[in-house]
CSV table of C-alpha atoms in Angstrom, one decimal:
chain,number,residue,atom,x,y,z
X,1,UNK,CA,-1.8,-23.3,-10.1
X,2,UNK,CA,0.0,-20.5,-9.7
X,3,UNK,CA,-1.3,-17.2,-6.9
X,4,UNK,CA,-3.2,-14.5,-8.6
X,5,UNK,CA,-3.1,-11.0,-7.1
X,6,UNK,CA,-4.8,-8.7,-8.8
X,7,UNK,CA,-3.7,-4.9,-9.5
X,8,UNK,CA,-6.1,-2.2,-9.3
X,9,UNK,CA,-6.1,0.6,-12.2
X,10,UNK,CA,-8.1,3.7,-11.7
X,11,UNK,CA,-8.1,6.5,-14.0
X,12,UNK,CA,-4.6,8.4,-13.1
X,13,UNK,CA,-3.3,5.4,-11.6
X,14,UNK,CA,0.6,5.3,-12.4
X,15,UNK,CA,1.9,2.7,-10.8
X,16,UNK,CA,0.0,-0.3,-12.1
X,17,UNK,CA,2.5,-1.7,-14.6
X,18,UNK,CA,5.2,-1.2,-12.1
X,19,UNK,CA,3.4,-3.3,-9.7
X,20,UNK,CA,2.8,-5.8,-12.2
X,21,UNK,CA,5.8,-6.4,-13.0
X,22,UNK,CA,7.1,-6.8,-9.2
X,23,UNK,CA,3.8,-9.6,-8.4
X,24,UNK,CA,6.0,-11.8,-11.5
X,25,UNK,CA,9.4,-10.9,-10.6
X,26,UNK,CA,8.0,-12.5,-7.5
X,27,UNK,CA,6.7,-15.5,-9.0
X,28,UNK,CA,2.9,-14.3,-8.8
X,29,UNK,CA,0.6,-14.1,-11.7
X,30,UNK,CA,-0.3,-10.5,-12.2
X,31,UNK,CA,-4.0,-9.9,-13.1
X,32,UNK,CA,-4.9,-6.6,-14.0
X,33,UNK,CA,-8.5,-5.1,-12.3
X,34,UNK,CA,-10.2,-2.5,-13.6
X,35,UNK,CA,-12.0,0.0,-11.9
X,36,UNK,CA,-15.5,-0.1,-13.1
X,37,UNK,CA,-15.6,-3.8,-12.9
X,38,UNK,CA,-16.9,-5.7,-9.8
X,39,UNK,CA,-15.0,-9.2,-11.1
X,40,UNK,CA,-12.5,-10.0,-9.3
X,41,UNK,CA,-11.7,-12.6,-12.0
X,42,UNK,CA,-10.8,-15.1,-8.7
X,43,UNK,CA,-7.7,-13.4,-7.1
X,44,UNK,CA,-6.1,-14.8,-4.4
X,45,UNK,CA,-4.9,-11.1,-3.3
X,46,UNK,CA,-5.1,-7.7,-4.9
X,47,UNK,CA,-2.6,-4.9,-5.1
X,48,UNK,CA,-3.9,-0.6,-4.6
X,49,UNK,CA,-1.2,0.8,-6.8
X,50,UNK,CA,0.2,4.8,-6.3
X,51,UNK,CA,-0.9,7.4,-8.4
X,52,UNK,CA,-3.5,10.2,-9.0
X,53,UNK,CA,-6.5,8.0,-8.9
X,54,UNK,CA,-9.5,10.4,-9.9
X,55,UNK,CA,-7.4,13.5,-10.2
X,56,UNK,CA,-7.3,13.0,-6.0
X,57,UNK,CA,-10.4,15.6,-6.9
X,58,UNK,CA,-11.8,16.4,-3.6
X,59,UNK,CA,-9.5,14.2,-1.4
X,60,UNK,CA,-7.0,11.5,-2.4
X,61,UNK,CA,-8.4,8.0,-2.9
X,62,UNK,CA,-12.2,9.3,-2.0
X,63,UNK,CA,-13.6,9.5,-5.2
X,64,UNK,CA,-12.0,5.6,-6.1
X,65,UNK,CA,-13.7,4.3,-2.8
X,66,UNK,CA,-17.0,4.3,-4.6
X,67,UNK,CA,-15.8,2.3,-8.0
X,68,UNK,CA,-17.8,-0.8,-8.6
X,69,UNK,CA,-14.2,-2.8,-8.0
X,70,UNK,CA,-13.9,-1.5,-4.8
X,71,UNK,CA,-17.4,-2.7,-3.7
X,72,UNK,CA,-15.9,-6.3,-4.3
X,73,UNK,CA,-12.5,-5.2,-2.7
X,74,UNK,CA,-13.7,-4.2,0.6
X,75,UNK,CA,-16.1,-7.2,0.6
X,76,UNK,CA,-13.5,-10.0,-0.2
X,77,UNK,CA,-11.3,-7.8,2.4
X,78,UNK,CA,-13.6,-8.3,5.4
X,79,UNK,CA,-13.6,-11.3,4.6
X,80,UNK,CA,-9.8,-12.3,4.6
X,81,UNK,CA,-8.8,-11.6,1.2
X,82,UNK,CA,-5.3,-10.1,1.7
X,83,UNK,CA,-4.8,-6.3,0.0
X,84,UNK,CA,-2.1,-4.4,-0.2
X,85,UNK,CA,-2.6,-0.2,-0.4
X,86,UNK,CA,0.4,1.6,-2.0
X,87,UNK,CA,0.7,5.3,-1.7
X,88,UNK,CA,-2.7,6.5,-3.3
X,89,UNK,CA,-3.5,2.8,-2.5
X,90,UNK,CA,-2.6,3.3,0.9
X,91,UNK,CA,-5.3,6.5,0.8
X,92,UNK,CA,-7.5,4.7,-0.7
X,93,UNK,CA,-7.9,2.1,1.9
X,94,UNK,CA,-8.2,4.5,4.8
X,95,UNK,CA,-11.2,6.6,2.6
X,96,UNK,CA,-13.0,2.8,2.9
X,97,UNK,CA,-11.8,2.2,6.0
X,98,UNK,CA,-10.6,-0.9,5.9
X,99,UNK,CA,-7.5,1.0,7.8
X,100,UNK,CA,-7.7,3.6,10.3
X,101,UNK,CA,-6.6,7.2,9.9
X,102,UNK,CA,-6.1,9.6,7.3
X,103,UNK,CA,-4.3,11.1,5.1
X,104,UNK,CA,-3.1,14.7,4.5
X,105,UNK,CA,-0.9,17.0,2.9
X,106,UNK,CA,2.1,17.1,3.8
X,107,UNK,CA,3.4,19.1,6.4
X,108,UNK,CA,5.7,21.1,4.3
X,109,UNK,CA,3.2,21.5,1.5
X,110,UNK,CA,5.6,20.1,-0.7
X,111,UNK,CA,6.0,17.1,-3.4
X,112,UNK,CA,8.9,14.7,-2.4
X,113,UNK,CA,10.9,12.5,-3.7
X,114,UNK,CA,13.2,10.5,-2.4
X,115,UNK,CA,15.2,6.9,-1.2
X,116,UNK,CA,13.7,6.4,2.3
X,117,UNK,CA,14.9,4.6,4.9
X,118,UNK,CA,12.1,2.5,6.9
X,119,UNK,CA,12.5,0.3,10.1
X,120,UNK,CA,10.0,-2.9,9.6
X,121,UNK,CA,7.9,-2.8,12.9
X,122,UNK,CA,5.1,-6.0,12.3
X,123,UNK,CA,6.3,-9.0,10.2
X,124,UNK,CA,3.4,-10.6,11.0
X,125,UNK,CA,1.0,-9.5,8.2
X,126,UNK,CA,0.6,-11.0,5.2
X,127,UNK,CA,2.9,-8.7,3.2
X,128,UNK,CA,5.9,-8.5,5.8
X,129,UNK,CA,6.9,-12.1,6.6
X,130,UNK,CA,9.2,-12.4,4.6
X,131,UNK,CA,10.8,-9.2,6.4
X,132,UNK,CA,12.7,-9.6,10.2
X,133,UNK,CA,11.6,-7.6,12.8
X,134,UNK,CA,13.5,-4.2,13.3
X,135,UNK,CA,15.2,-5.1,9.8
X,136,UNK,CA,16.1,-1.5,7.8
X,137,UNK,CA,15.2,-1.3,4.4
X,138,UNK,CA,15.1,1.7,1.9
X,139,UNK,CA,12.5,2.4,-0.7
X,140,UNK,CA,11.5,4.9,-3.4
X,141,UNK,CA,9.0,7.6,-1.7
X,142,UNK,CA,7.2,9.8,-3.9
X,143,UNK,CA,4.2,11.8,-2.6
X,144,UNK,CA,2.4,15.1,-1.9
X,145,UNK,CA,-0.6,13.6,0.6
X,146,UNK,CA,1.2,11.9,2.8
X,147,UNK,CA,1.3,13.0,6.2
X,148,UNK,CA,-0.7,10.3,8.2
X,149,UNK,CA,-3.4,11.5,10.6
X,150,UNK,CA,-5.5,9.8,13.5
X,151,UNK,CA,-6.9,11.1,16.8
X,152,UNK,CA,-4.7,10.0,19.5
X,153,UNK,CA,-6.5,7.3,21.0
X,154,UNK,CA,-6.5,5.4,17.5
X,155,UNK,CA,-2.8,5.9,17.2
X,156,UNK,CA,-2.5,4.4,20.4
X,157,UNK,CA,-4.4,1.6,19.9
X,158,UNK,CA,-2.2,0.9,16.9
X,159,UNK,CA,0.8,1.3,18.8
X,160,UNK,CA,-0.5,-1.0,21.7
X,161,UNK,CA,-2.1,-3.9,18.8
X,162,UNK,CA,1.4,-3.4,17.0
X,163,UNK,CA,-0.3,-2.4,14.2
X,164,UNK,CA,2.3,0.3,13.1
X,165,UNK,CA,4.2,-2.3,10.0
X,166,UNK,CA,6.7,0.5,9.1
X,167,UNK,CA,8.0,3.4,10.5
X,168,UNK,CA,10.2,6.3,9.5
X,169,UNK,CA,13.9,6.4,9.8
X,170,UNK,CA,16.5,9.4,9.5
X,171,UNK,CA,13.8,11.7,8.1
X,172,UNK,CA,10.0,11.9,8.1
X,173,UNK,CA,9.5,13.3,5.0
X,174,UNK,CA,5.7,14.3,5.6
X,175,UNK,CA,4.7,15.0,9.4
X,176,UNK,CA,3.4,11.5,9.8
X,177,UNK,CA,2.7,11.2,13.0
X,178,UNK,CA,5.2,8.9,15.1
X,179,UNK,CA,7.0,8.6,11.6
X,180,UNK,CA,4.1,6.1,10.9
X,181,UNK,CA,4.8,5.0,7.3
X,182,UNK,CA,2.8,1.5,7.1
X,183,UNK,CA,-0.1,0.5,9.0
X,184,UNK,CA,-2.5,-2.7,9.1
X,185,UNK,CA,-5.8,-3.7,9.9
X,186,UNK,CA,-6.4,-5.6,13.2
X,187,UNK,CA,-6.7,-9.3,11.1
X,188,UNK,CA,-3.2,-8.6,9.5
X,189,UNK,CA,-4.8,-8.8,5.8
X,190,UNK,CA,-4.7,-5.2,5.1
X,191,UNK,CA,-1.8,-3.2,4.9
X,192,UNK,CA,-1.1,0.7,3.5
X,193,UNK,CA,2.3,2.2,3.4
X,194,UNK,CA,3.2,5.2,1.7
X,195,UNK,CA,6.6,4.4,0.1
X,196,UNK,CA,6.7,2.3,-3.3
X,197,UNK,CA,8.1,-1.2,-2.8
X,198,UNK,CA,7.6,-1.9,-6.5
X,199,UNK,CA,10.2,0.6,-7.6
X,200,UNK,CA,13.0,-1.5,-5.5
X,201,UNK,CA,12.3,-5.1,-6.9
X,202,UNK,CA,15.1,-5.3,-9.9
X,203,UNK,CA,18.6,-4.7,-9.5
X,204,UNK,CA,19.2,-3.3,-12.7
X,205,UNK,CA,16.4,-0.7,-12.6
X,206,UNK,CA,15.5,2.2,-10.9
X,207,UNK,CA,17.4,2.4,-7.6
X,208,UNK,CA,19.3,-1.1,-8.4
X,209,UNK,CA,18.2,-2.2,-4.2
X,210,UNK,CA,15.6,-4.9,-4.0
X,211,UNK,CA,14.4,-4.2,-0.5
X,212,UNK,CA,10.9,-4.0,-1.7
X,213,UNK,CA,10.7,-7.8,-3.3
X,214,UNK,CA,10.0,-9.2,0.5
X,215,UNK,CA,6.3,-7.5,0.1
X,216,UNK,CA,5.2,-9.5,-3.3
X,217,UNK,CA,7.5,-12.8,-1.5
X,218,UNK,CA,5.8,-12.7,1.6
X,219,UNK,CA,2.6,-12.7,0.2
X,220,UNK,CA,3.5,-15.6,-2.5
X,221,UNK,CA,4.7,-17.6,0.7
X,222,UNK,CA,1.5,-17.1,2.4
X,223,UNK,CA,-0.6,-17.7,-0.6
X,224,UNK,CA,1.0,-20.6,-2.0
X,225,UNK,CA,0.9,-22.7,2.1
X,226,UNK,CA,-3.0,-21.3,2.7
């Protein structure tokens, strides 16, 4: 049978059609989740898209922490279920805290937009083996909360577990700090980033690179040997 991974649409999500499309460029089945449903519908893996979940009223991602799908989510999470946060994903899963952190505006109080370089840091996860460690790859970026918060013993714990999966290069486009741009939980499961590997699967659309196919690869390798 061929892995499911399920992709998460909240009212003002925009990237879930996107994403989609990536999990079957990758060979995945895409399985679309909606937000006020706790079924799951037996995913092997499910996928935060970006967007404006909730009009990111109040903070971005904290009103989507409380849908009924994300009772499920943070449940089959715990329990090993790999997930994938992408930009308002990524804020999503630090408002459950299934990662660590937080995140803000950023630091310029500005939207950007741009190609952005990133060094992979942890190939270890379950969304980055298909990556090689200190590789360079460039993604779309797109965001307006996206400067990445902690206190600093929790940014040095994740520098010490190696828990930082991507990090700035050239530019950091939003104050991050320690140009964090991807983080993951402790079991390797969970990852956030803030850049849109969905936008750089296809060749022959949007930025014509494909550096961001390795994230929906690695986690068809890892689904398809478990």
């Amino acid at each position: 049978m061929t892995a499911r991974v399920g992709v998460v649409t909240f009212p003002g999500t925009l990237d879930d059609r996107d994403t989609q499309r990536a999990v079957r460029i990758a060979g995945l089945e895409a399985v679309p989740l909606w937000h006020r449903d706790k079924d799951l519908h037996q995913v092997d893996a499910v996928v935060l898209p970006g967007g404006f979940s909730y009009g990111d009223y109040l903070r971005a991602g904290a009103i989507s922490r409380f849908s009924p799908v994300m009772e499920s989510i943070i449940e089959q999470a715990k329990a090993g279920m790999p997930v994938l946060g992408i930009c308002n994903g990524f804020q999503v899963l630090t408002e459950t805290h299934l990662l660590p952190g937080a995140m803000l505006r950023n630091n310029h109080l500005h939207f950007v937009c741009r190609d952005q370089k990133l060094r992979v840091e942890n190939v270890n996860t379950a969304w980055t083996t298909e990556f090689a460690a200190g590789q360079e790859i460039q993604i779309p970026l797109k965001n307006i909360d996206g400067q990445f918060v902690a206190d600093a013993r929790t940014v040095d714990e994740l520098e010490a577990e190696g828990r930082v999966v991507f990090r700035y290069l050239d530019v950091n486009p939003n104050g991050s700090l320690r140009d964090i741009a991807g983080i993951t939980n402790a079991a390797g499961n969970v990852v956030g980033l803030m850049p849109h590997p969905e936008h750089a699967v296809d060749p022959q659309v949007g930025t014509g690179g494909t550096d961001g196919l390795g994230f929906f690869t690695s986690i068809l390798k890892k689904l398809v040997s478990a």
